[in-house]
Structures are given as C-alpha cells and as structure tokens.
Short mmCIF file of C-alpha atoms and ligand atoms in Angstrom, two decimals:
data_model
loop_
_atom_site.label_atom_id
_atom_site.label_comp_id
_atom_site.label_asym_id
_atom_site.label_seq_id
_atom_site.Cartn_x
_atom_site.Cartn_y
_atom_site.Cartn_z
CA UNK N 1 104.79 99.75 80.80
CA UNK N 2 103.03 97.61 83.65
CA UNK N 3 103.81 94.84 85.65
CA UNK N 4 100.84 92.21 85.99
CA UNK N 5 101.99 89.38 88.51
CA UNK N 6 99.58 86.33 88.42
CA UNK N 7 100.29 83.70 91.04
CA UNK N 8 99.43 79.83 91.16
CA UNK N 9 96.11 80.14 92.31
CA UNK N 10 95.21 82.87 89.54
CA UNK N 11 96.77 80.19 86.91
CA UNK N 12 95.65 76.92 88.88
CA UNK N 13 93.50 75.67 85.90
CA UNK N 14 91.81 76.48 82.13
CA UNK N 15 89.03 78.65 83.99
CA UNK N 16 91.66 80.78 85.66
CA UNK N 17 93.58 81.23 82.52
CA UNK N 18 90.57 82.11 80.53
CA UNK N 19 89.70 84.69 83.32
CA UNK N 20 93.67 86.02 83.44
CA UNK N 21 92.96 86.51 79.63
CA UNK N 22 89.83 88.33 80.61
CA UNK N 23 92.29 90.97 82.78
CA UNK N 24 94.89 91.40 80.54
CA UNK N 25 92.52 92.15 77.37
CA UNK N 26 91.24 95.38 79.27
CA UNK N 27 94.73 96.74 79.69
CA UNK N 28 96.11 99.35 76.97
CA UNK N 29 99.12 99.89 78.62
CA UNK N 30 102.15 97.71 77.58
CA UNK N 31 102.51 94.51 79.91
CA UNK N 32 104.93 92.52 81.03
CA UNK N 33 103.00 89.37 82.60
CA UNK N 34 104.84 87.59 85.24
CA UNK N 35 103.41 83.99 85.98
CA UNK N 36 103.91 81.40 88.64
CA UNK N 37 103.83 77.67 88.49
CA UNK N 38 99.83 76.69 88.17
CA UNK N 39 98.31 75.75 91.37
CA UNK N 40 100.45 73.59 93.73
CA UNK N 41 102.83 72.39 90.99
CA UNK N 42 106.07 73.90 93.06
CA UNK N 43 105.34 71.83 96.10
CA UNK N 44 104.50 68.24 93.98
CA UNK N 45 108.12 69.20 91.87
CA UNK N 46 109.62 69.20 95.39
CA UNK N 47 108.61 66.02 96.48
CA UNK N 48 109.37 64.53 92.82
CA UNK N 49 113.06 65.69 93.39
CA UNK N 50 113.66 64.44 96.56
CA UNK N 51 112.35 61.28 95.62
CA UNK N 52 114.15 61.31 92.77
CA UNK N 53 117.43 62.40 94.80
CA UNK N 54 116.79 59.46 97.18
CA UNK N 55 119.38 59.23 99.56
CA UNK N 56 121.46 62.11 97.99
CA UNK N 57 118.59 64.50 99.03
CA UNK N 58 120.89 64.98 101.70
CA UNK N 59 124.14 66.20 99.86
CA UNK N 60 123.67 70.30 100.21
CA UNK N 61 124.64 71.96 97.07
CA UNK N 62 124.14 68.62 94.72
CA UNK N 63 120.60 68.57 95.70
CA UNK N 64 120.52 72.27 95.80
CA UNK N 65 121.44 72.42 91.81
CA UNK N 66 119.03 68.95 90.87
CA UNK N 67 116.30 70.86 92.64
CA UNK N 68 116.50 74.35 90.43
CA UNK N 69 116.95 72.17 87.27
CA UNK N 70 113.35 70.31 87.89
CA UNK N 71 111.60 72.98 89.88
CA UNK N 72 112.10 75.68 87.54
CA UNK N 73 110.20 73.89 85.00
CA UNK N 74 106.61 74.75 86.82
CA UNK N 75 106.93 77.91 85.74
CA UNK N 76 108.45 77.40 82.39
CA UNK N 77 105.42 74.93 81.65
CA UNK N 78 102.94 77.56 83.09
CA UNK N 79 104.13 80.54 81.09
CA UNK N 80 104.36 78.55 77.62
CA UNK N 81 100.71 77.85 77.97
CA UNK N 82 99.69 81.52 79.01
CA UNK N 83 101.57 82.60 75.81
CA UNK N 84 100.01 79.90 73.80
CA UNK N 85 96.60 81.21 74.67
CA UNK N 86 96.72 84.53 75.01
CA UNK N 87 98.03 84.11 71.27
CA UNK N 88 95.24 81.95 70.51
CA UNK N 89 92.74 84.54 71.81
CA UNK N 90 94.43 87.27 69.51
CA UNK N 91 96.49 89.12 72.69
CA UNK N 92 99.80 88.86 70.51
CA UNK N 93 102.39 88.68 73.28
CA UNK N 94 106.00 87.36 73.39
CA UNK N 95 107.12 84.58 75.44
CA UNK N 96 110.62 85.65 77.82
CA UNK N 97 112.60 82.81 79.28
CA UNK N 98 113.87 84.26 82.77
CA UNK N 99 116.65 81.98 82.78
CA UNK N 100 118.55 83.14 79.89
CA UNK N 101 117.72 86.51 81.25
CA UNK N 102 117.71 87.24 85.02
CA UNK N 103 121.33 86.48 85.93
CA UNK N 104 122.15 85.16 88.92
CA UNK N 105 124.92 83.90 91.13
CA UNK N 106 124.81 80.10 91.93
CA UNK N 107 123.50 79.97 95.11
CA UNK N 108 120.90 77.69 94.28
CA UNK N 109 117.64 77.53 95.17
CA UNK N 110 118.32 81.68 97.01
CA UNK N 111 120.31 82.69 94.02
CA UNK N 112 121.22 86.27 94.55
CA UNK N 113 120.33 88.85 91.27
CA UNK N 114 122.84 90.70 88.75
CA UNK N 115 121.09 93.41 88.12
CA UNK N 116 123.17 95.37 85.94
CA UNK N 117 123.34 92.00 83.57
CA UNK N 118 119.79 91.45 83.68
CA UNK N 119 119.16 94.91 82.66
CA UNK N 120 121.44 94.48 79.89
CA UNK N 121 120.13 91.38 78.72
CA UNK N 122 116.65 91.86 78.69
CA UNK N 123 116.85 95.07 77.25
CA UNK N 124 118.47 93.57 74.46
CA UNK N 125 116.20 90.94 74.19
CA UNK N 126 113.49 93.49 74.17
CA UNK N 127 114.71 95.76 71.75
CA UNK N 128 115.52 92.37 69.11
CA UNK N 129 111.29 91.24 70.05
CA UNK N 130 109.64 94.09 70.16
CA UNK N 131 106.17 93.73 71.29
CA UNK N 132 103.35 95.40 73.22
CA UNK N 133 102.69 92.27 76.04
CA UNK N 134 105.52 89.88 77.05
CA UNK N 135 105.44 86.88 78.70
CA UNK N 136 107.80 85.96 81.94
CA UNK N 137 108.09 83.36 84.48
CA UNK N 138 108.64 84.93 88.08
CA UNK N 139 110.78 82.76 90.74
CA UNK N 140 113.32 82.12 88.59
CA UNK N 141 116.38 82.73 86.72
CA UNK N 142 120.17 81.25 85.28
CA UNK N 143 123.57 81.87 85.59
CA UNK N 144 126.15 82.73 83.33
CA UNK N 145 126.79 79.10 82.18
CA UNK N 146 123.06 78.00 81.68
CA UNK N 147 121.99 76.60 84.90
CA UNK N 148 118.99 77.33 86.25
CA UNK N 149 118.38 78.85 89.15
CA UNK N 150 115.08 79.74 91.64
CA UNK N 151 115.11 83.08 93.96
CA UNK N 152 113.39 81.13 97.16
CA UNK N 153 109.89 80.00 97.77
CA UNK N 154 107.20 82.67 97.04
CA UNK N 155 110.08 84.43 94.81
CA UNK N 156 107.48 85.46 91.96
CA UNK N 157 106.37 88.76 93.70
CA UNK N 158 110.63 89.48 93.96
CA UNK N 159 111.19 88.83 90.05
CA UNK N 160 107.88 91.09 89.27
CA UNK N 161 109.48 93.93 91.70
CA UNK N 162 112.81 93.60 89.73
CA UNK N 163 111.56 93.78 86.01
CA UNK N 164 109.66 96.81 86.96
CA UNK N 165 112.74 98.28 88.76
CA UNK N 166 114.74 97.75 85.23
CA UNK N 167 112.19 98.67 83.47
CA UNK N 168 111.11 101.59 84.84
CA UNK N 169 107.25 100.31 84.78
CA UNK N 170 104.50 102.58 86.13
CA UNK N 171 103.23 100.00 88.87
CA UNK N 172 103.18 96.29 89.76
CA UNK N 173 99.87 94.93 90.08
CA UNK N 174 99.81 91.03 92.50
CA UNK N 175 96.54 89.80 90.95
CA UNK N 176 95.45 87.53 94.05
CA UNK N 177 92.50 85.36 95.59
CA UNK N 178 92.22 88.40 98.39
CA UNK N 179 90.31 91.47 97.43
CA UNK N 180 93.88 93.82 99.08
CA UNK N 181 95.50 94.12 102.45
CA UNK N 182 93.37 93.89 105.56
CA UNK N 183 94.43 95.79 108.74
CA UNK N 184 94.10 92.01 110.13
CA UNK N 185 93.95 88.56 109.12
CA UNK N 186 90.28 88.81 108.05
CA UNK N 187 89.81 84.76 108.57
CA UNK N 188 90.20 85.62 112.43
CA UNK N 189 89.58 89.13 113.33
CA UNK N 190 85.71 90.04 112.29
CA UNK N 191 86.57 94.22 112.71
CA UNK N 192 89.74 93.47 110.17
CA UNK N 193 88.90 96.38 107.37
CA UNK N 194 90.96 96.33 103.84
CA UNK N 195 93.26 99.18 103.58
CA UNK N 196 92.99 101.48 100.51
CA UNK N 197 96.80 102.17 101.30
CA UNK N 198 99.60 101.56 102.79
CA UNK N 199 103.43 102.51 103.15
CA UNK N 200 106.20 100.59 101.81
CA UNK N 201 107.67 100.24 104.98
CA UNK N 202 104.07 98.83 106.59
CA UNK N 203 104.17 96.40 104.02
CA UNK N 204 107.69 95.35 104.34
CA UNK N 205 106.73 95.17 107.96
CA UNK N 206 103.62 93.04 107.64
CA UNK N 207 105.24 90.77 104.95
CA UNK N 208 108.65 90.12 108.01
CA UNK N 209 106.09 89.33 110.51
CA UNK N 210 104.25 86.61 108.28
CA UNK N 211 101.57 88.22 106.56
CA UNK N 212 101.48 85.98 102.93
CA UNK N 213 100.12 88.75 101.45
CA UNK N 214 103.73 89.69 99.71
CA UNK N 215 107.62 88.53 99.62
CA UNK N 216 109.43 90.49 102.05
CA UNK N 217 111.92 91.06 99.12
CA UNK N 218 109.50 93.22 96.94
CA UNK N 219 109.59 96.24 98.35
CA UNK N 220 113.07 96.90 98.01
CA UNK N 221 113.12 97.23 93.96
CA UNK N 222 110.41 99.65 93.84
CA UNK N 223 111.04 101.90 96.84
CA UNK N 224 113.81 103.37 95.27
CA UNK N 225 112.42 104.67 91.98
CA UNK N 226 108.74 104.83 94.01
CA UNK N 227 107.04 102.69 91.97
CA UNK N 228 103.41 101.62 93.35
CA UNK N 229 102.11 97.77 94.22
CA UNK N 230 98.50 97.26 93.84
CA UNK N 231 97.20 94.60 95.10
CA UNK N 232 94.31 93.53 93.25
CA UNK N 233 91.35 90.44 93.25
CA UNK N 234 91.62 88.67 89.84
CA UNK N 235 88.06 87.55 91.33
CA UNK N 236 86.61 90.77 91.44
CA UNK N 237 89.31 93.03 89.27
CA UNK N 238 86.51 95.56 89.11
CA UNK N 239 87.75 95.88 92.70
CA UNK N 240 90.58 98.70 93.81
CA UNK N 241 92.29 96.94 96.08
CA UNK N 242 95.21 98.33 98.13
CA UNK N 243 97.81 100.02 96.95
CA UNK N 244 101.79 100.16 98.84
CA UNK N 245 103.65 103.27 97.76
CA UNK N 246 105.67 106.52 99.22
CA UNK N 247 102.55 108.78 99.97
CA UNK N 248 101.24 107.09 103.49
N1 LIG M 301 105.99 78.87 92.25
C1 LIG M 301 106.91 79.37 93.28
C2 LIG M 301 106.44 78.95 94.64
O1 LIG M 301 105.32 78.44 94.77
C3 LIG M 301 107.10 80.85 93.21
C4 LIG M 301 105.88 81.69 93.51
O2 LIG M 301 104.76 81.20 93.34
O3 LIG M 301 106.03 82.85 93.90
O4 LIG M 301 107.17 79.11 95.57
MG1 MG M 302 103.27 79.90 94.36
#
C-alpha cells in the first residue's frame, strides 16, 4: 500500500485531474489517494464564512465550529469528483469520507487526532469496501458526534502522514508543482541544487523555519515506523524527486 498526496494546485482544474489520472494509472501498488480542496477553494470558503458569520466572526469557538462545517466541504467536493472520474476512466477506486473516519477532539479548526479510533475505524471500513485504490480527503476529519473538523491550514500533508502511519504504507509520495527539495529557495538563490535526499529531521527543520515545501506535522507519523516521503513533480513525474527518510 502507497500513499499518493495531491494538493490544490495538482487538482486546481479538469487538466490537472486528467493528468492526476495519468499518475495514478501507472501505479500497481494499492493506493490510498489523499486530495486537497482544488486550487484556492480553502481561502474563498474562508472569506464566505466570515462573511457569512458577520459580526459573530468574532465569537472564538462559535466561529471556530461554523468555519469546519463550510470549509471542510472543499475537500469533500474535490475528492467526490476525483472518484467520479477516476471511475469514469475505469481506475475502480472507493470514495472514504475522513470525517466519519479520522476522529478527532473538538478543537476546531487544530483538532487534535485519535489515533487508536481512527485506526479502528478505517480499518473496518476497509475491510467492509475492499478495494485496490481508495479515495480520501486530507485536512480534515469529525468527532465522535458528527461534526466536522479541519487539522490547520496546509493539514493535507499531516492526514497523508497519518493514514500511512495506520496503515503501515510503504511511502508517501507529495505530488507537487516543484520538481523536490532544493538546498535553497531556488526563486532567489541561482546555486540552490535539488537534493536527492534528505533526513527527517532536515526536513522537519526546513518545514519550522518556513520552507512550504511540507507541514511541519508530517514527519512525526512516519519517523517512527521509517516510512519514506518522496517528493515528487506531478509536472514531470518521470522525475525522482527528493526523498526524506532515516538513511541521511
Ligand atoms: N485545503 C487545505 C488548505 O489549503 C489543506 C491543504 O491543502 O493541505 O489549507
Ligand atoms: Mg491547499
């Protein structure tokens, strides 16, 4: 089993989707897809629900709750019509709704995992669908009474790093617009050369100090049972990109 983590700009629009398809057809390893929201859809649902909070935009854990309720649906909406055509393209895959399986406190909007009940639950849900490619939102999640909840901006990389902790997956590969990890920012510095590998700990490090390249939060999940990160171009996935793991 693999992880395959697709962000917004990898699912911004039909061309992007047809290419994602394009990826995931030349894998014969089982796959669990996680997807973002398409595009910029997170930060126009953010606006929408502080306009639509109006004045209680201001009221802490109200707004906190209102805001996972509509937020969450980016990636809902994003991951019903990767399902829908990847079916439509003959890659058979089921369809996993995070929030009635990654359980989470109610800290919303930085809800905190339950790891041991997500484990549970999705290998039940797993075991009752069988299938060779699933389906899964990343950045979000529900608690035990059916609210939804959302792991912090950028949380898709987290949610990828915690299905292949539970799952025991091979690797995680972050499909991104970048062909890996640069020893600099390579907008800026013109020597900046893309690392093959790195350590978990370098990552960790570059992701604290800013880097975008990866939530800080990924590492964690995977360090333990050492499972790798590639970081791959879904613009050139012919491309090896880096890869984060014990070895360096
Ligand atoms: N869609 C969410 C965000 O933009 C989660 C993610 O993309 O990682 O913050
Ligand atoms: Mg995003």
């Amino acid at each position: 089993m693999k992880i395959y983590k697709f962000g917004g700009a990898s699912v911004k629009n039909a061309e992007r989707i047809h290419n994602l398809a394009q990826i995931v057809s030349q894998e014969t390893d089982d796959l669990v897809i996680v997807v973002s929201a398409m595009g910029k859809t997170t930060n126009e649902l953010e606006v929408f629900t502080q306009a639509l909070a109006g004045d209680d935009c201001y009221q802490g854990d109200a707004f906190d709750e209102l805001y996972d309720q509509v937020v969450s649906t980016g990636e809902l909406q994003s991951s019903r019509f990767i399902s829908a055509y990847l079916n439509h393209v003959g890659i058979a895959n089921q369809w996993i709704d995070m929030t009635q399986i990654l359980r989470t406190d109610a800290s919303f909007r930085h809800a905190k995992v339950d790891f041991e009940t997500t484990r549970h639950q999705l290998t039940e849900f797993m075991q009752s669908h069988p299938a060779h490619v699933y389906v899964a939102q990343g950045f979000i999640g529900g608690t035990a009474d059916g609210r939804r909840t959302t792991l912090g901006r950028e949380g898709s990389d987290y949610s990828a790093a915690i299905l292949a902790n539970l799952l025991d997956a091979q690797s995680v590969t972050l499909w991104k617009d970048v062909a890996g990890i640069y020893s600099a920012d390579p907008r800026k510095v013109k020597d900046a050369v893309l690392l093959s590998a790195i350590s978990y700990e370098q990552a960790r490090e570059m992701a604290k100090a800013g880097a975008q390249i990866i939530h800080p939060e990924t590492v964690s999940p995977l360090i333990e049972k050492d499972i790798p990160i590639y970081i791959r171009s879904f613009i050139h996935p012919s491309q090896q990109g880096t890869v984060i793991g014990k070895t360096h």
